[in-house]
CSV table of C-alpha atoms and ligand atoms in Angstrom, one decimal:
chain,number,residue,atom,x,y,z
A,53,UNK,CA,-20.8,7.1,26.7
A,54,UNK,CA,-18.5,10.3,26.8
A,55,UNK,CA,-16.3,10.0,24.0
A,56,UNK,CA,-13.1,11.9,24.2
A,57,UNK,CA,-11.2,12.6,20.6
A,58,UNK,CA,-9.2,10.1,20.7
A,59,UNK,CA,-12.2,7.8,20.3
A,60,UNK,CA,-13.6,9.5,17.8
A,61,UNK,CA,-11.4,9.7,15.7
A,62,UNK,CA,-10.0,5.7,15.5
A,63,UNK,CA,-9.9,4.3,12.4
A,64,UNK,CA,-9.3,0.6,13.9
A,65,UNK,CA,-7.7,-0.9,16.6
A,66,UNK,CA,-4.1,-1.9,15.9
A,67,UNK,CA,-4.5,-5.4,17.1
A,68,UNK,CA,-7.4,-5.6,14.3
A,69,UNK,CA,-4.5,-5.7,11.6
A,70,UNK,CA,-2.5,-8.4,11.4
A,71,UNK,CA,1.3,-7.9,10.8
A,72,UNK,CA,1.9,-7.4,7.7
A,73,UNK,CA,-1.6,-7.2,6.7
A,74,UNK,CA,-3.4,-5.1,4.5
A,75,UNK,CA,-7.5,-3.8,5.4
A,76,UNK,CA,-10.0,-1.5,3.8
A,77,UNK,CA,-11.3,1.3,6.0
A,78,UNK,CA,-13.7,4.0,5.9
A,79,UNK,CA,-12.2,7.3,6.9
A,80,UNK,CA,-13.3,11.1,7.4
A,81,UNK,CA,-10.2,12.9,5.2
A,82,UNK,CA,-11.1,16.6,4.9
A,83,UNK,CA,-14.8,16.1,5.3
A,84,UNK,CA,-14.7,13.7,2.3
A,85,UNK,CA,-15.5,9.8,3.2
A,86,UNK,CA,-12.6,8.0,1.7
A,87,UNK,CA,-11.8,4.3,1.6
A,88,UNK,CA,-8.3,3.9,2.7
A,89,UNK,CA,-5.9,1.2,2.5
A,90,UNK,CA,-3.8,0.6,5.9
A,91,UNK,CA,-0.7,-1.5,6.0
A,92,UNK,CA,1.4,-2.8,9.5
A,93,UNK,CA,4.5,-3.1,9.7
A,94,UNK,CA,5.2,-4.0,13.3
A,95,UNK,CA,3.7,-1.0,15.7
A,96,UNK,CA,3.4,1.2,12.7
A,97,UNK,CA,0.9,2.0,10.2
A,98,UNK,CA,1.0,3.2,6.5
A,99,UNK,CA,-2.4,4.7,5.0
A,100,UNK,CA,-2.8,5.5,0.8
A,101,UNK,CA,-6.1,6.3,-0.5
A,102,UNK,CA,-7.9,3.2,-1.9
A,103,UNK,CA,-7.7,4.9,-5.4
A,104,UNK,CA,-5.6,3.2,-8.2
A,105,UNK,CA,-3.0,6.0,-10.0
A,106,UNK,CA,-3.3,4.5,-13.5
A,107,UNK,CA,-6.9,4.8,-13.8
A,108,UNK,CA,-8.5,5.6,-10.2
A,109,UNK,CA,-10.3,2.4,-9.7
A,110,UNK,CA,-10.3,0.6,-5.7
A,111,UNK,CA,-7.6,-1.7,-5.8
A,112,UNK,CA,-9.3,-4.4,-3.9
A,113,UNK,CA,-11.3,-6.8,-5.7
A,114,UNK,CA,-13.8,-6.7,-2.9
A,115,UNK,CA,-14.0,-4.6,0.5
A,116,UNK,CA,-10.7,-5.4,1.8
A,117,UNK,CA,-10.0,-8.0,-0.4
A,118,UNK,CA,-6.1,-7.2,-1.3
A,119,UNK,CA,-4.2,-9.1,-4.2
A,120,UNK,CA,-0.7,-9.3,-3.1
A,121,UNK,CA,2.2,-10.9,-5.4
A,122,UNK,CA,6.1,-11.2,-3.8
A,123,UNK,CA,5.7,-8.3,-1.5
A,124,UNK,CA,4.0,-6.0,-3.8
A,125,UNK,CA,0.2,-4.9,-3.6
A,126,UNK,CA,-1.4,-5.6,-6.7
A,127,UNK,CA,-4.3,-3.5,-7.9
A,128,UNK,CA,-7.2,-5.7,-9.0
A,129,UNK,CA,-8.3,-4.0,-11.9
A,130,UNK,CA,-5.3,-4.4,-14.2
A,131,UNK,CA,-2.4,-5.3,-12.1
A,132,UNK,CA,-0.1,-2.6,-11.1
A,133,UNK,CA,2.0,-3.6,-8.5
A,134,UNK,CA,3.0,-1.3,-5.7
A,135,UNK,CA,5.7,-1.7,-2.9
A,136,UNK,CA,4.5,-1.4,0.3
A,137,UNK,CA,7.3,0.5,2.4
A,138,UNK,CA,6.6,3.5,-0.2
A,139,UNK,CA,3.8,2.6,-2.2
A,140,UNK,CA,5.3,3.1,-5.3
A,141,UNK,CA,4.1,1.7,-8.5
A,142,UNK,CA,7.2,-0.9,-9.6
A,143,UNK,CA,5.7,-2.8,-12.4
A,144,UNK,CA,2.4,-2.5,-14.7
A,145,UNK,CA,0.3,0.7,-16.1
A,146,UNK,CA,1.6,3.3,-14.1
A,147,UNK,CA,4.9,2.5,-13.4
A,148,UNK,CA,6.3,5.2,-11.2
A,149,UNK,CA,3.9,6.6,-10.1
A,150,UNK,CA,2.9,6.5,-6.2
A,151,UNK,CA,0.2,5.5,-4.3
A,152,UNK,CA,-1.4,8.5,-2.3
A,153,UNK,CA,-0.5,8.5,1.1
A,154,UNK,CA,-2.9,9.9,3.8
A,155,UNK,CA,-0.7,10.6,7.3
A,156,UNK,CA,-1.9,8.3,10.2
A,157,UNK,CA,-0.8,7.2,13.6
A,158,UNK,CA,-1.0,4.7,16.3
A,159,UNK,CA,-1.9,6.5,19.8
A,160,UNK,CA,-3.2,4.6,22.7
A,161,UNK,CA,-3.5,1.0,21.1
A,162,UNK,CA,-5.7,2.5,17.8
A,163,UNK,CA,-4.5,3.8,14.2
A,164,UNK,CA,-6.1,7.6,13.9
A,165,UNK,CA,-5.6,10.1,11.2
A,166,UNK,CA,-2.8,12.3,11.3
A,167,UNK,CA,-4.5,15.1,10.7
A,168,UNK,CA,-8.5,14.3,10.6
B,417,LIG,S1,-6.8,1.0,-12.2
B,417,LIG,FE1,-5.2,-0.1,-11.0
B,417,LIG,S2,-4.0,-1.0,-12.6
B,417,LIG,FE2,-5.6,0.0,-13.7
């Protein structure tokens, strides 16, 4: 098969997140294999590192596996919460602090890192 870039370089088809939804994928940032936590919202996508501010643990409980509490994100290893339009720590251990985001993009039906 002759792959162009754009195939390369998907992360996921769109469709495979539902609204709203939260999954875990693998992702090629600077060389570095990162898990990364994507969020839709309608046609767009937010990415963060799966990597917990207060003390750098995954914040799913298991691959993909997202707690989620009245909106927020909730990390699974001792529950800070963390809005999802910025993802902003609002309430537990690290308070204030921010999610860190990784700059994706929706091209041709598939979410593909900004800047791979
Ligand atoms: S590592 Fe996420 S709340 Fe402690």
């Amino acid at each position: 098969m002759n792959q162009d870039t754009t195939t390369r370089t998907a992360l996921i088809a769109l469709d495979a997140i539902e609204d709203g939804g939260l999954v875990e994928v693998e992702g090629s940032v600077e060389g570095d294999a990162e898990s990364l936590i994507l969020h839709r919202d309608g046609e767009r996508v937010r990415a963060w590192f799966n990597v917990c501010p207060h003390a750098g643990r995954r914040l799913d409980w298991a691959p993909g596996k997202f707690l989620r509490s009245g909106g927020l994100l909730v990390c699974a290893a001792h529950g800070a919460s963390f809005e999802l339009a910025s993802g902003e720590c609002v309430a537990g251990p690290c308070r204030g602090e921010s999610l860190r985001a990784v700059a994706v993009e929706v091209r041709d039906g598939s979410v593909h890192l900004a800047n791979p």
